[in-house]
């Protein structure tokens, strides 16, 4: 393993970090910093781990990659920053997102497993007719020792012998779900005991956080049993499949992964699926845990579809015909829509930021370094045989341009950069003796990473020339006192009746951009999406088109006219009516007044977890 020398690292340690503002520093310290390490330490462990996968990487390339990441010209995904170089990390936990097709009950178990490892999962309901018939009524009995600290939450159904005691592990939780699903479809009674599940509040090693206790798991198992008992003698319908998937997501989110990222894909003519999020009580209960999209086929009744997007923010649009032109085996998409995947395939992401480079030549070099980093990340073998086989066959990369609206480009620039990445991937695959990647480029939403860099997120424009960016902190977060001392305004979260959450206000400025969310039209956004899809992304573009109420008709026209050039898109109305919204436009004078009172050089402290709206549309994994 190539170790970066302290002599090389000294100037970086002396500089500290290059975060553009306090929100960037708070995001780093709460999401990617491990055990109080510095930014230099984080980049060091990530780079050394990455280059160790190829013993032929030169010292010069390793140092160049370090410098590029430290200065944020190249940025691993959040998952790469969090897991890179950490001993004992599960290989699957190093990947951002996954996809599967719900064609057997086992796919719910696999989905739960990937979510518990911190990844997002795309779940396709397009083949649910392959699921078995529910054969009969199943009773679920849950046991828990009376001395367990969380026995009151469990409300056990029996006491006595443990027929099946759930081990206190990720595998144990997955197997408990597998047991209840198998008994439920077969119409057999099931007994499980949760006495051995560690109590709420105990620490979770390696991945971090604290245990949630057995309550969320028991809630999931009982809901699954209830749904199956409501379908005796038939197959589950799409909404029942959606609900089981959502309850899985709810359980994992409660169990330490704050945003268990799910996208569920349904058929365009399945009105019950399309209406599922219109049931507000169900959304509050569990259906908020997924974004829902439909696999369009052509003439979808665009006006009605856009109206639903305007009222409910969904469904998103996926064009598998366009995706199949580049990849006939694609069956699902990752939760943010930038990577179409084969069943049980993982996506592997990285970004480069041309706006951080001094020239196009430097940006092209950053693109090559990012490509080589990404392909090395693919070299780790996966324990799941089907996932590993897909990885070895496809070697799919997701090299993304970050901050698309932060630099001047045209379609020729995109074509040039794409050829650089494609050539670098092919050449390096030949050198490594692996398959050439089936696809190499995308545009990711770039939530937390864009915050670190101070860039606009993915293909999306910056919000406004001057605006407020809000973030939420637990009131007992050790970082809060440091932010207040640095002059960051704090106020109680008006949506948290427990008074345990505070809202921080960070002033932001992008006065020299050509486009802004507040001013650009749907025509501008659709054209940018089409250009990026046709001249850069051989995977897909994660795009959320923002529109005014008055633009609904025009948006429907644009989707109908351009769908053949679009793989993935969601649309959200600009009007929201929320107080303490993540973004709020302000004047230059208001910005200057706010920023004058904030010390952006404040060091803050390690710990806590800042909650920001991490991507322009949809839920992304917490890291």
JSON list of N, CA and C in Angstrom, two decimals, residues 120-192:
[
{"chain": "A", "resi": 120, "resn": "UNK", "atom": "N", "xyz": [-28.70, 3.36, -0.97]},
{"chain": "A", "resi": 120, "resn": "UNK", "atom": "CA", "xyz": [-30.05, 3.55, -1.46]},
{"chain": "A", "resi": 120, "resn": "UNK", "atom": "C", "xyz": [-30.41, 2.43, -2.41]},
{"chain": "A", "resi": 121, "resn": "UNK", "atom": "N", "xyz": [-31.69, 2.13, -2.55]},
{"chain": "A", "resi": 121, "resn": "UNK", "atom": "CA", "xyz": [-32.12, 1.02, -3.40]},
{"chain": "A", "resi": 121, "resn": "UNK", "atom": "C", "xyz": [-33.27, 1.46, -4.30]},
{"chain": "A", "resi": 122, "resn": "UNK", "atom": "N", "xyz": [-33.16, 1.15, -5.58]},
{"chain": "A", "resi": 122, "resn": "UNK", "atom": "CA", "xyz": [-34.26, 1.27, -6.51]},
{"chain": "A", "resi": 122, "resn": "UNK", "atom": "C", "xyz": [-34.98, -0.05, -6.60]},
{"chain": "A", "resi": 123, "resn": "UNK", "atom": "N", "xyz": [-36.30, -0.05, -6.46]},
{"chain": "A", "resi": 123, "resn": "UNK", "atom": "CA", "xyz": [-37.09, -1.28, -6.47]},
{"chain": "A", "resi": 123, "resn": "UNK", "atom": "C", "xyz": [-38.12, -1.19, -7.59]},
{"chain": "A", "resi": 124, "resn": "UNK", "atom": "N", "xyz": [-38.04, -2.11, -8.53]},
{"chain": "A", "resi": 124, "resn": "UNK", "atom": "CA", "xyz": [-38.98, -2.13, -9.65]},
{"chain": "A", "resi": 124, "resn": "UNK", "atom": "C", "xyz": [-40.16, -3.04, -9.32]},
{"chain": "A", "resi": 125, "resn": "UNK", "atom": "N", "xyz": [-41.38, -2.52, -9.53]},
{"chain": "A", "resi": 125, "resn": "UNK", "atom": "CA", "xyz": [-42.59, -3.32, -9.37]},
{"chain": "A", "resi": 125, "resn": "UNK", "atom": "C", "xyz": [-43.13, -3.80, -10.72]},
{"chain": "A", "resi": 126, "resn": "UNK", "atom": "N", "xyz": [-42.31, -3.74, -11.74]},
{"chain": "A", "resi": 126, "resn": "UNK", "atom": "CA", "xyz": [-42.77, -4.06, -13.09]},
{"chain": "A", "resi": 126, "resn": "UNK", "atom": "C", "xyz": [-42.94, -5.56, -13.32]},
{"chain": "A", "resi": 127, "resn": "UNK", "atom": "N", "xyz": [-42.46, -6.39, -12.38]},
{"chain": "A", "resi": 127, "resn": "UNK", "atom": "CA", "xyz": [-42.58, -7.84, -12.55]},
{"chain": "A", "resi": 127, "resn": "UNK", "atom": "C", "xyz": [-43.19, -8.51, -11.32]},
{"chain": "A", "resi": 128, "resn": "UNK", "atom": "N", "xyz": [-44.07, -7.81, -10.60]},
{"chain": "A", "resi": 128, "resn": "UNK", "atom": "CA", "xyz": [-44.64, -8.38, -9.38]},
{"chain": "A", "resi": 128, "resn": "UNK", "atom": "C", "xyz": [-45.59, -9.55, -9.66]},
{"chain": "A", "resi": 129, "resn": "UNK", "atom": "N", "xyz": [-45.98, -9.72, -10.91]},
{"chain": "A", "resi": 129, "resn": "UNK", "atom": "CA", "xyz": [-46.82, -10.89, -11.22]},
{"chain": "A", "resi": 129, "resn": "UNK", "atom": "C", "xyz": [-46.06, -12.20, -11.02]},
{"chain": "A", "resi": 130, "resn": "UNK", "atom": "N", "xyz": [-44.75, -12.13, -10.82]},
{"chain": "A", "resi": 130, "resn": "UNK", "atom": "CA", "xyz": [-43.95, -13.33, -10.54]},
{"chain": "A", "resi": 130, "resn": "UNK", "atom": "C", "xyz": [-43.97, -13.71, -9.06]},
{"chain": "A", "resi": 131, "resn": "UNK", "atom": "N", "xyz": [-44.50, -12.84, -8.21]},
{"chain": "A", "resi": 131, "resn": "UNK", "atom": "CA", "xyz": [-44.57, -13.16, -6.78]},
{"chain": "A", "resi": 131, "resn": "UNK", "atom": "C", "xyz": [-45.57, -14.29, -6.55]},
{"chain": "A", "resi": 132, "resn": "UNK", "atom": "N", "xyz": [-45.35, -15.10, -5.52]},
{"chain": "A", "resi": 132, "resn": "UNK", "atom": "CA", "xyz": [-46.28, -16.22, -5.26]},
{"chain": "A", "resi": 132, "resn": "UNK", "atom": "C", "xyz": [-47.62, -15.73, -4.70]},
{"chain": "A", "resi": 133, "resn": "UNK", "atom": "N", "xyz": [-48.59, -16.62, -4.76]},
{"chain": "A", "resi": 133, "resn": "UNK", "atom": "CA", "xyz": [-49.90, -16.38, -4.15]},
{"chain": "A", "resi": 133, "resn": "UNK", "atom": "C", "xyz": [-49.78, -16.55, -2.64]},
{"chain": "A", "resi": 134, "resn": "UNK", "atom": "N", "xyz": [-50.49, -15.71, -1.89]},
{"chain": "A", "resi": 134, "resn": "UNK", "atom": "CA", "xyz": [-50.54, -15.87, -0.43]},
{"chain": "A", "resi": 134, "resn": "UNK", "atom": "C", "xyz": [-51.51, -17.02, -0.13]},
{"chain": "A", "resi": 135, "resn": "UNK", "atom": "N", "xyz": [-51.01, -18.10, 0.49]},
{"chain": "A", "resi": 135, "resn": "UNK", "atom": "CA", "xyz": [-51.77, -19.35, 0.56]},
{"chain": "A", "resi": 135, "resn": "UNK", "atom": "C", "xyz": [-52.76, -19.42, 1.71]},
{"chain": "A", "resi": 136, "resn": "UNK", "atom": "N", "xyz": [-52.54, -18.67, 2.75]},
{"chain": "A", "resi": 136, "resn": "UNK", "atom": "CA", "xyz": [-53.47, -18.78, 3.88]},
{"chain": "A", "resi": 136, "resn": "UNK", "atom": "C", "xyz": [-53.13, -17.80, 4.98]},
{"chain": "A", "resi": 137, "resn": "UNK", "atom": "N", "xyz": [-53.89, -17.86, 6.07]},
{"chain": "A", "resi": 137, "resn": "UNK", "atom": "CA", "xyz": [-53.72, -16.94, 7.19]},
{"chain": "A", "resi": 137, "resn": "UNK", "atom": "C", "xyz": [-52.49, -17.33, 8.00]},
{"chain": "A", "resi": 138, "resn": "UNK", "atom": "N", "xyz": [-51.73, -16.33, 8.42]},
{"chain": "A", "resi": 138, "resn": "UNK", "atom": "CA", "xyz": [-50.52, -16.56, 9.21]},
{"chain": "A", "resi": 138, "resn": "UNK", "atom": "C", "xyz": [-50.58, -15.73, 10.48]},
{"chain": "A", "resi": 139, "resn": "UNK", "atom": "N", "xyz": [-50.37, -16.36, 11.62]},
{"chain": "A", "resi": 139, "resn": "UNK", "atom": "CA", "xyz": [-50.30, -15.64, 12.90]},
{"chain": "A", "resi": 139, "resn": "UNK", "atom": "C", "xyz": [-48.84, -15.40, 13.24]},
{"chain": "A", "resi": 140, "resn": "UNK", "atom": "N", "xyz": [-48.54, -14.18, 13.64]},
{"chain": "A", "resi": 140, "resn": "UNK", "atom": "CA", "xyz": [-47.18, -13.82, 14.05]},
{"chain": "A", "resi": 140, "resn": "UNK", "atom": "C", "xyz": [-47.16, -13.60, 15.55]},
{"chain": "A", "resi": 141, "resn": "UNK", "atom": "N", "xyz": [-46.30, -14.32, 16.23]},
{"chain": "A", "resi": 141, "resn": "UNK", "atom": "CA", "xyz": [-46.13, -14.19, 17.67]},
{"chain": "A", "resi": 141, "resn": "UNK", "atom": "C", "xyz": [-44.73, -13.65, 17.94]},
{"chain": "A", "resi": 142, "resn": "UNK", "atom": "N", "xyz": [-44.66, -12.53, 18.65]},
{"chain": "A", "resi": 142, "resn": "UNK", "atom": "CA", "xyz": [-43.38, -11.90, 18.97]},
{"chain": "A", "resi": 142, "resn": "UNK", "atom": "C", "xyz": [-43.12, -12.03, 20.46]},
{"chain": "A", "resi": 143, "resn": "UNK", "atom": "N", "xyz": [-41.97, -12.55, 20.79]},
{"chain": "A", "resi": 143, "resn": "UNK", "atom": "CA", "xyz": [-41.58, -12.70, 22.19]},
{"chain": "A", "resi": 143, "resn": "UNK", "atom": "C", "xyz": [-40.46, -11.74, 22.57]},
{"chain": "A", "resi": 144, "resn": "UNK", "atom": "N", "xyz": [-40.42, -11.41, 23.86]},
{"chain": "A", "resi": 144, "resn": "UNK", "atom": "CA", "xyz": [-39.35, -10.54, 24.37]},
{"chain": "A", "resi": 144, "resn": "UNK", "atom": "C", "xyz": [-39.30, -10.72, 25.88]},
{"chain": "A", "resi": 145, "resn": "UNK", "atom": "N", "xyz": [-38.11, -10.90, 26.42]},
{"chain": "A", "resi": 145, "resn": "UNK", "atom": "CA", "xyz": [-37.95, -11.09, 27.86]},
{"chain": "A", "resi": 145, "resn": "UNK", "atom": "C", "xyz": [-38.44, -9.86, 28.62]},
{"chain": "A", "resi": 146, "resn": "UNK", "atom": "N", "xyz": [-39.05, -10.08, 29.73]},
{"chain": "A", "resi": 146, "resn": "UNK", "atom": "CA", "xyz": [-39.64, -8.97, 30.50]},
{"chain": "A", "resi": 146, "resn": "UNK", "atom": "C", "xyz": [-38.58, -8.00, 30.99]},
{"chain": "A", "resi": 147, "resn": "UNK", "atom": "N", "xyz": [-37.33, -8.47, 31.13]},
{"chain": "A", "resi": 147, "resn": "UNK", "atom": "CA", "xyz": [-36.27, -7.60, 31.63]},
{"chain": "A", "resi": 147, "resn": "UNK", "atom": "C", "xyz": [-35.62, -6.74, 30.53]},
{"chain": "A", "resi": 148, "resn": "UNK", "atom": "N", "xyz": [-36.01, -6.95, 29.26]},
{"chain": "A", "resi": 148, "resn": "UNK", "atom": "CA", "xyz": [-35.44, -6.14, 28.17]},
{"chain": "A", "resi": 148, "resn": "UNK", "atom": "C", "xyz": [-35.87, -4.69, 28.37]},
{"chain": "A", "resi": 149, "resn": "UNK", "atom": "N", "xyz": [-34.95, -3.73, 28.27]},
{"chain": "A", "resi": 149, "resn": "UNK", "atom": "CA", "xyz": [-35.31, -2.32, 28.51]},
{"chain": "A", "resi": 149, "resn": "UNK", "atom": "C", "xyz": [-36.41, -1.78, 27.61]},
{"chain": "A", "resi": 150, "resn": "UNK", "atom": "N", "xyz": [-36.58, -2.38, 26.43]},
{"chain": "A", "resi": 150, "resn": "UNK", "atom": "CA", "xyz": [-37.57, -1.87, 25.47]},
{"chain": "A", "resi": 150, "resn": "UNK", "atom": "C", "xyz": [-38.78, -2.79, 25.32]},
{"chain": "A", "resi": 151, "resn": "UNK", "atom": "N", "xyz": [-39.03, -3.61, 26.33]},
{"chain": "A", "resi": 151, "resn": "UNK", "atom": "CA", "xyz": [-40.14, -4.56, 26.23]},
{"chain": "A", "resi": 151, "resn": "UNK", "atom": "C", "xyz": [-41.48, -3.85, 26.10]},
{"chain": "A", "resi": 152, "resn": "UNK", "atom": "N", "xyz": [-41.60, -2.64, 26.65]},
{"chain": "A", "resi": 152, "resn": "UNK", "atom": "CA", "xyz": [-42.84, -1.89, 26.53]},
{"chain": "A", "resi": 152, "resn": "UNK", "atom": "C", "xyz": [-43.17, -1.52, 25.09]},
{"chain": "A", "resi": 153, "resn": "UNK", "atom": "N", "xyz": [-42.15, -1.24, 24.29]},
{"chain": "A", "resi": 153, "resn": "UNK", "atom": "CA", "xyz": [-42.35, -0.95, 22.88]},
{"chain": "A", "resi": 153, "resn": "UNK", "atom": "C", "xyz": [-42.74, -2.21, 22.11]},
{"chain": "A", "resi": 154, "resn": "UNK", "atom": "N", "xyz": [-42.13, -3.31, 22.48]},
{"chain": "A", "resi": 154, "resn": "UNK", "atom": "CA", "xyz": [-42.36, -4.56, 21.74]},
{"chain": "A", "resi": 154, "resn": "UNK", "atom": "C", "xyz": [-43.78, -5.08, 21.95]},
{"chain": "A", "resi": 155, "resn": "UNK", "atom": "N", "xyz": [-44.29, -4.95, 23.17]},
{"chain": "A", "resi": 155, "resn": "UNK", "atom": "CA", "xyz": [-45.60, -5.51, 23.52]},
{"chain": "A", "resi": 155, "resn": "UNK", "atom": "C", "xyz": [-45.69, -6.98, 23.05]},
{"chain": "A", "resi": 156, "resn": "UNK", "atom": "N", "xyz": [-44.91, -7.84, 23.69]},
{"chain": "A", "resi": 156, "resn": "UNK", "atom": "CA", "xyz": [-44.82, -9.24, 23.22]},
{"chain": "A", "resi": 156, "resn": "UNK", "atom": "C", "xyz": [-46.15, -9.97, 23.25]},
{"chain": "A", "resi": 157, "resn": "UNK", "atom": "N", "xyz": [-46.28, -10.93, 22.34]},
{"chain": "A", "resi": 157, "resn": "UNK", "atom": "CA", "xyz": [-47.49, -11.73, 22.23]},
{"chain": "A", "resi": 157, "resn": "UNK", "atom": "C", "xyz": [-47.42, -12.99, 23.09]},
{"chain": "A", "resi": 158, "resn": "UNK", "atom": "N", "xyz": [-46.20, -13.35, 23.52]},
{"chain": "A", "resi": 158, "resn": "UNK", "atom": "CA", "xyz": [-46.08, -14.56, 24.31]},
{"chain": "A", "resi": 158, "resn": "UNK", "atom": "C", "xyz": [-44.82, -14.46, 25.17]},
{"chain": "A", "resi": 159, "resn": "UNK", "atom": "N", "xyz": [-44.76, -15.27, 26.19]},
{"chain": "A", "resi": 159, "resn": "UNK", "atom": "CA", "xyz": [-43.56, -15.46, 27.00]},
{"chain": "A", "resi": 159, "resn": "UNK", "atom": "C", "xyz": [-43.30, -16.96, 27.07]},
{"chain": "A", "resi": 160, "resn": "UNK", "atom": "N", "xyz": [-42.07, -17.31, 27.22]},
{"chain": "A", "resi": 160, "resn": "UNK", "atom": "CA", "xyz": [-41.76, -18.74, 27.28]},
{"chain": "A", "resi": 160, "resn": "UNK", "atom": "C", "xyz": [-40.60, -19.07, 26.37]},
{"chain": "A", "resi": 161, "resn": "UNK", "atom": "N", "xyz": [-40.59, -20.31, 25.85]},
{"chain": "A", "resi": 161, "resn": "UNK", "atom": "CA", "xyz": [-39.48, -20.77, 25.03]},
{"chain": "A", "resi": 161, "resn": "UNK", "atom": "C", "xyz": [-39.31, -19.91, 23.79]},
{"chain": "A", "resi": 162, "resn": "UNK", "atom": "N", "xyz": [-38.05, -19.67, 23.45]},
{"chain": "A", "resi": 162, "resn": "UNK", "atom": "CA", "xyz": [-37.75, -18.91, 22.24]},
{"chain": "A", "resi": 162, "resn": "UNK", "atom": "C", "xyz": [-37.70, -19.89, 21.06]},
{"chain": "A", "resi": 163, "resn": "UNK", "atom": "N", "xyz": [-38.68, -19.79, 20.16]},
{"chain": "A", "resi": 163, "resn": "UNK", "atom": "CA", "xyz": [-38.68, -20.65, 18.98]},
{"chain": "A", "resi": 163, "resn": "UNK", "atom": "C", "xyz": [-37.63, -20.18, 17.99]},
{"chain": "A", "resi": 164, "resn": "UNK", "atom": "N", "xyz": [-37.59, -18.88, 17.75]},
{"chain": "A", "resi": 164, "resn": "UNK", "atom": "CA", "xyz": [-36.55, -18.31, 16.88]},
{"chain": "A", "resi": 164, "resn": "UNK", "atom": "C", "xyz": [-36.09, -17.01, 17.49]},
{"chain": "A", "resi": 165, "resn": "UNK", "atom": "N", "xyz": [-34.88, -16.97, 18.02]},
{"chain": "A", "resi": 165, "resn": "UNK", "atom": "CA", "xyz": [-34.34, -15.79, 18.64]},
{"chain": "A", "resi": 165, "resn": "UNK", "atom": "C", "xyz": [-33.54, -15.01, 17.61]},
{"chain": "A", "resi": 166, "resn": "UNK", "atom": "N", "xyz": [-33.93, -13.77, 17.38]},
{"chain": "A", "resi": 166, "resn": "UNK", "atom": "CA", "xyz": [-33.29, -12.95, 16.35]},
{"chain": "A", "resi": 166, "resn": "UNK", "atom": "C", "xyz": [-31.92, -12.50, 16.85]},
{"chain": "A", "resi": 167, "resn": "UNK", "atom": "N", "xyz": [-30.85, -12.83, 16.12]},
{"chain": "A", "resi": 167, "resn": "UNK", "atom": "CA", "xyz": [-29.52, -12.38, 16.53]},
{"chain": "A", "resi": 167, "resn": "UNK", "atom": "C", "xyz": [-29.40, -10.86, 16.43]},
{"chain": "A", "resi": 168, "resn": "UNK", "atom": "N", "xyz": [-28.55, -10.29, 17.26]},
{"chain": "A", "resi": 168, "resn": "UNK", "atom": "CA", "xyz": [-28.35, -8.85, 17.28]},
{"chain": "A", "resi": 168, "resn": "UNK", "atom": "C", "xyz": [-27.34, -8.47, 16.19]},
{"chain": "A", "resi": 169, "resn": "UNK", "atom": "N", "xyz": [-27.78, -8.54, 14.95]},
{"chain": "A", "resi": 169, "resn": "UNK", "atom": "CA", "xyz": [-26.91, -8.25, 13.82]},
{"chain": "A", "resi": 169, "resn": "UNK", "atom": "C", "xyz": [-27.76, -7.84, 12.62]},
{"chain": "A", "resi": 170, "resn": "UNK", "atom": "N", "xyz": [-27.10, -7.25, 11.65]},
{"chain": "A", "resi": 170, "resn": "UNK", "atom": "CA", "xyz": [-27.79, -6.92, 10.41]},
{"chain": "A", "resi": 170, "resn": "UNK", "atom": "C", "xyz": [-28.37, -8.18, 9.77]},
{"chain": "A", "resi": 171, "resn": "UNK", "atom": "N", "xyz": [-27.58, -9.22, 9.74]},
{"chain": "A", "resi": 171, "resn": "UNK", "atom": "CA", "xyz": [-28.04, -10.47, 9.15]},
{"chain": "A", "resi": 171, "resn": "UNK", "atom": "C", "xyz": [-29.23, -11.04, 9.91]},
{"chain": "A", "resi": 172, "resn": "UNK", "atom": "N", "xyz": [-29.23, -10.84, 11.24]},
{"chain": "A", "resi": 172, "resn": "UNK", "atom": "CA", "xyz": [-30.34, -11.34, 12.04]},
{"chain": "A", "resi": 172, "resn": "UNK", "atom": "C", "xyz": [-31.65, -10.64, 11.71]},
{"chain": "A", "resi": 173, "resn": "UNK", "atom": "N", "xyz": [-31.60, -9.33, 11.54]},
{"chain": "A", "resi": 173, "resn": "UNK", "atom": "CA", "xyz": [-32.80, -8.58, 11.17]},
{"chain": "A", "resi": 173, "resn": "UNK", "atom": "C", "xyz": [-33.32, -9.01, 9.80]},
{"chain": "A", "resi": 174, "resn": "UNK", "atom": "N", "xyz": [-32.40, -9.18, 8.86]},
{"chain": "A", "resi": 174, "resn": "UNK", "atom": "CA", "xyz": [-32.81, -9.61, 7.52]},
{"chain": "A", "resi": 174, "resn": "UNK", "atom": "C", "xyz": [-33.45, -10.99, 7.58]},
{"chain": "A", "resi": 175, "resn": "UNK", "atom": "N", "xyz": [-32.87, -11.89, 8.35]},
{"chain": "A", "resi": 175, "resn": "UNK", "atom": "CA", "xyz": [-33.41, -13.25, 8.43]},
{"chain": "A", "resi": 175, "resn": "UNK", "atom": "C", "xyz": [-34.77, -13.27, 9.13]},
{"chain": "A", "resi": 176, "resn": "UNK", "atom": "N", "xyz": [-34.98, -12.35, 10.07]},
{"chain": "A", "resi": 176, "resn": "UNK", "atom": "CA", "xyz": [-36.30, -12.26, 10.71]},
{"chain": "A", "resi": 176, "resn": "UNK", "atom": "C", "xyz": [-37.35, -11.86, 9.68]},
{"chain": "A", "resi": 177, "resn": "UNK", "atom": "N", "xyz": [-37.02, -10.91, 8.82]},
{"chain": "A", "resi": 177, "resn": "UNK", "atom": "CA", "xyz": [-37.95, -10.52, 7.75]},
{"chain": "A", "resi": 177, "resn": "UNK", "atom": "C", "xyz": [-38.19, -11.69, 6.81]},
{"chain": "A", "resi": 178, "resn": "UNK", "atom": "N", "xyz": [-37.12, -12.41, 6.48]},
{"chain": "A", "resi": 178, "resn": "UNK", "atom": "CA", "xyz": [-37.24, -13.57, 5.59]},
{"chain": "A", "resi": 178, "resn": "UNK", "atom": "C", "xyz": [-38.18, -14.61, 6.20]},
{"chain": "A", "resi": 179, "resn": "UNK", "atom": "N", "xyz": [-38.06, -14.85, 7.49]},
{"chain": "A", "resi": 179, "resn": "UNK", "atom": "CA", "xyz": [-38.89, -15.84, 8.18]},
{"chain": "A", "resi": 179, "resn": "UNK", "atom": "C", "xyz": [-40.38, -15.45, 8.13]},
{"chain": "A", "resi": 180, "resn": "UNK", "atom": "N", "xyz": [-40.66, -14.18, 8.41]},
{"chain": "A", "resi": 180, "resn": "UNK", "atom": "CA", "xyz": [-42.05, -13.73, 8.43]},
{"chain": "A", "resi": 180, "resn": "UNK", "atom": "C", "xyz": [-42.64, -13.73, 7.02]},
{"chain": "A", "resi": 181, "resn": "UNK", "atom": "N", "xyz": [-41.85, -13.36, 6.03]},
{"chain": "A", "resi": 181, "resn": "UNK", "atom": "CA", "xyz": [-42.33, -13.40, 4.65]},
{"chain": "A", "resi": 181, "resn": "UNK", "atom": "C", "xyz": [-42.62, -14.84, 4.22]},
{"chain": "A", "resi": 182, "resn": "UNK", "atom": "N", "xyz": [-41.71, -15.75, 4.52]},
{"chain": "A", "resi": 182, "resn": "UNK", "atom": "CA", "xyz": [-41.90, -17.15, 4.12]},
{"chain": "A", "resi": 182, "resn": "UNK", "atom": "C", "xyz": [-43.14, -17.75, 4.77]},
{"chain": "A", "resi": 183, "resn": "UNK", "atom": "N", "xyz": [-43.30, -17.51, 6.07]},
{"chain": "A", "resi": 183, "resn": "UNK", "atom": "CA", "xyz": [-44.48, -18.04, 6.77]},
{"chain": "A", "resi": 183, "resn": "UNK", "atom": "C", "xyz": [-45.76, -17.37, 6.27]},
{"chain": "A", "resi": 184, "resn": "UNK", "atom": "N", "xyz": [-45.68, -16.07, 5.99]},
{"chain": "A", "resi": 184, "resn": "UNK", "atom": "CA", "xyz": [-46.85, -15.35, 5.54]},
{"chain": "A", "resi": 184, "resn": "UNK", "atom": "C", "xyz": [-47.35, -15.83, 4.19]},
{"chain": "A", "resi": 185, "resn": "UNK", "atom": "N", "xyz": [-46.45, -16.02, 3.23]},
{"chain": "A", "resi": 185, "resn": "UNK", "atom": "CA", "xyz": [-46.86, -16.50, 1.92]},
{"chain": "A", "resi": 185, "resn": "UNK", "atom": "C", "xyz": [-47.36, -17.95, 1.99]},
{"chain": "A", "resi": 186, "resn": "UNK", "atom": "N", "xyz": [-46.78, -18.73, 2.89]},
{"chain": "A", "resi": 186, "resn": "UNK", "atom": "CA", "xyz": [-47.17, -20.13, 3.02]},
{"chain": "A", "resi": 186, "resn": "UNK", "atom": "C", "xyz": [-48.40, -20.33, 3.88]},
{"chain": "A", "resi": 187, "resn": "UNK", "atom": "N", "xyz": [-48.84, -19.28, 4.58]},
{"chain": "A", "resi": 187, "resn": "UNK", "atom": "CA", "xyz": [-49.99, -19.42, 5.47]},
{"chain": "A", "resi": 187, "resn": "UNK", "atom": "C", "xyz": [-49.68, -20.19, 6.73]},
{"chain": "A", "resi": 188, "resn": "UNK", "atom": "N", "xyz": [-48.46, -20.05, 7.24]},
{"chain": "A", "resi": 188, "resn": "UNK", "atom": "CA", "xyz": [-48.03, -20.74, 8.45]},
{"chain": "A", "resi": 188, "resn": "UNK", "atom": "C", "xyz": [-47.75, -19.73, 9.55]},
{"chain": "A", "resi": 189, "resn": "UNK", "atom": "N", "xyz": [-47.96, -20.15, 10.79]},
{"chain": "A", "resi": 189, "resn": "UNK", "atom": "CA", "xyz": [-47.68, -19.28, 11.93]},
{"chain": "A", "resi": 189, "resn": "UNK", "atom": "C", "xyz": [-46.18, -19.09, 12.09]},
{"chain": "A", "resi": 190, "resn": "UNK", "atom": "N", "xyz": [-45.80, -17.94, 12.64]},
{"chain": "A", "resi": 190, "resn": "UNK", "atom": "CA", "xyz": [-44.38, -17.64, 12.87]},
{"chain": "A", "resi": 190, "resn": "UNK", "atom": "C", "xyz": [-44.19, -17.12, 14.28]},
{"chain": "A", "resi": 191, "resn": "UNK", "atom": "N", "xyz": [-43.12, -17.57, 14.91]},
{"chain": "A", "resi": 191, "resn": "UNK", "atom": "CA", "xyz": [-42.74, -17.08, 16.24]},
{"chain": "A", "resi": 191, "resn": "UNK", "atom": "C", "xyz": [-41.32, -16.56, 16.18]},
{"chain": "A", "resi": 192, "resn": "UNK", "atom": "N", "xyz": [-41.12, -15.33, 16.63]},
{"chain": "A", "resi": 192, "resn": "UNK", "atom": "CA", "xyz": [-39.78, -14.74, 16.69]},
{"chain": "A", "resi": 192, "resn": "UNK", "atom": "C", "xyz": [-39.61, -14.12, 18.06]}
]
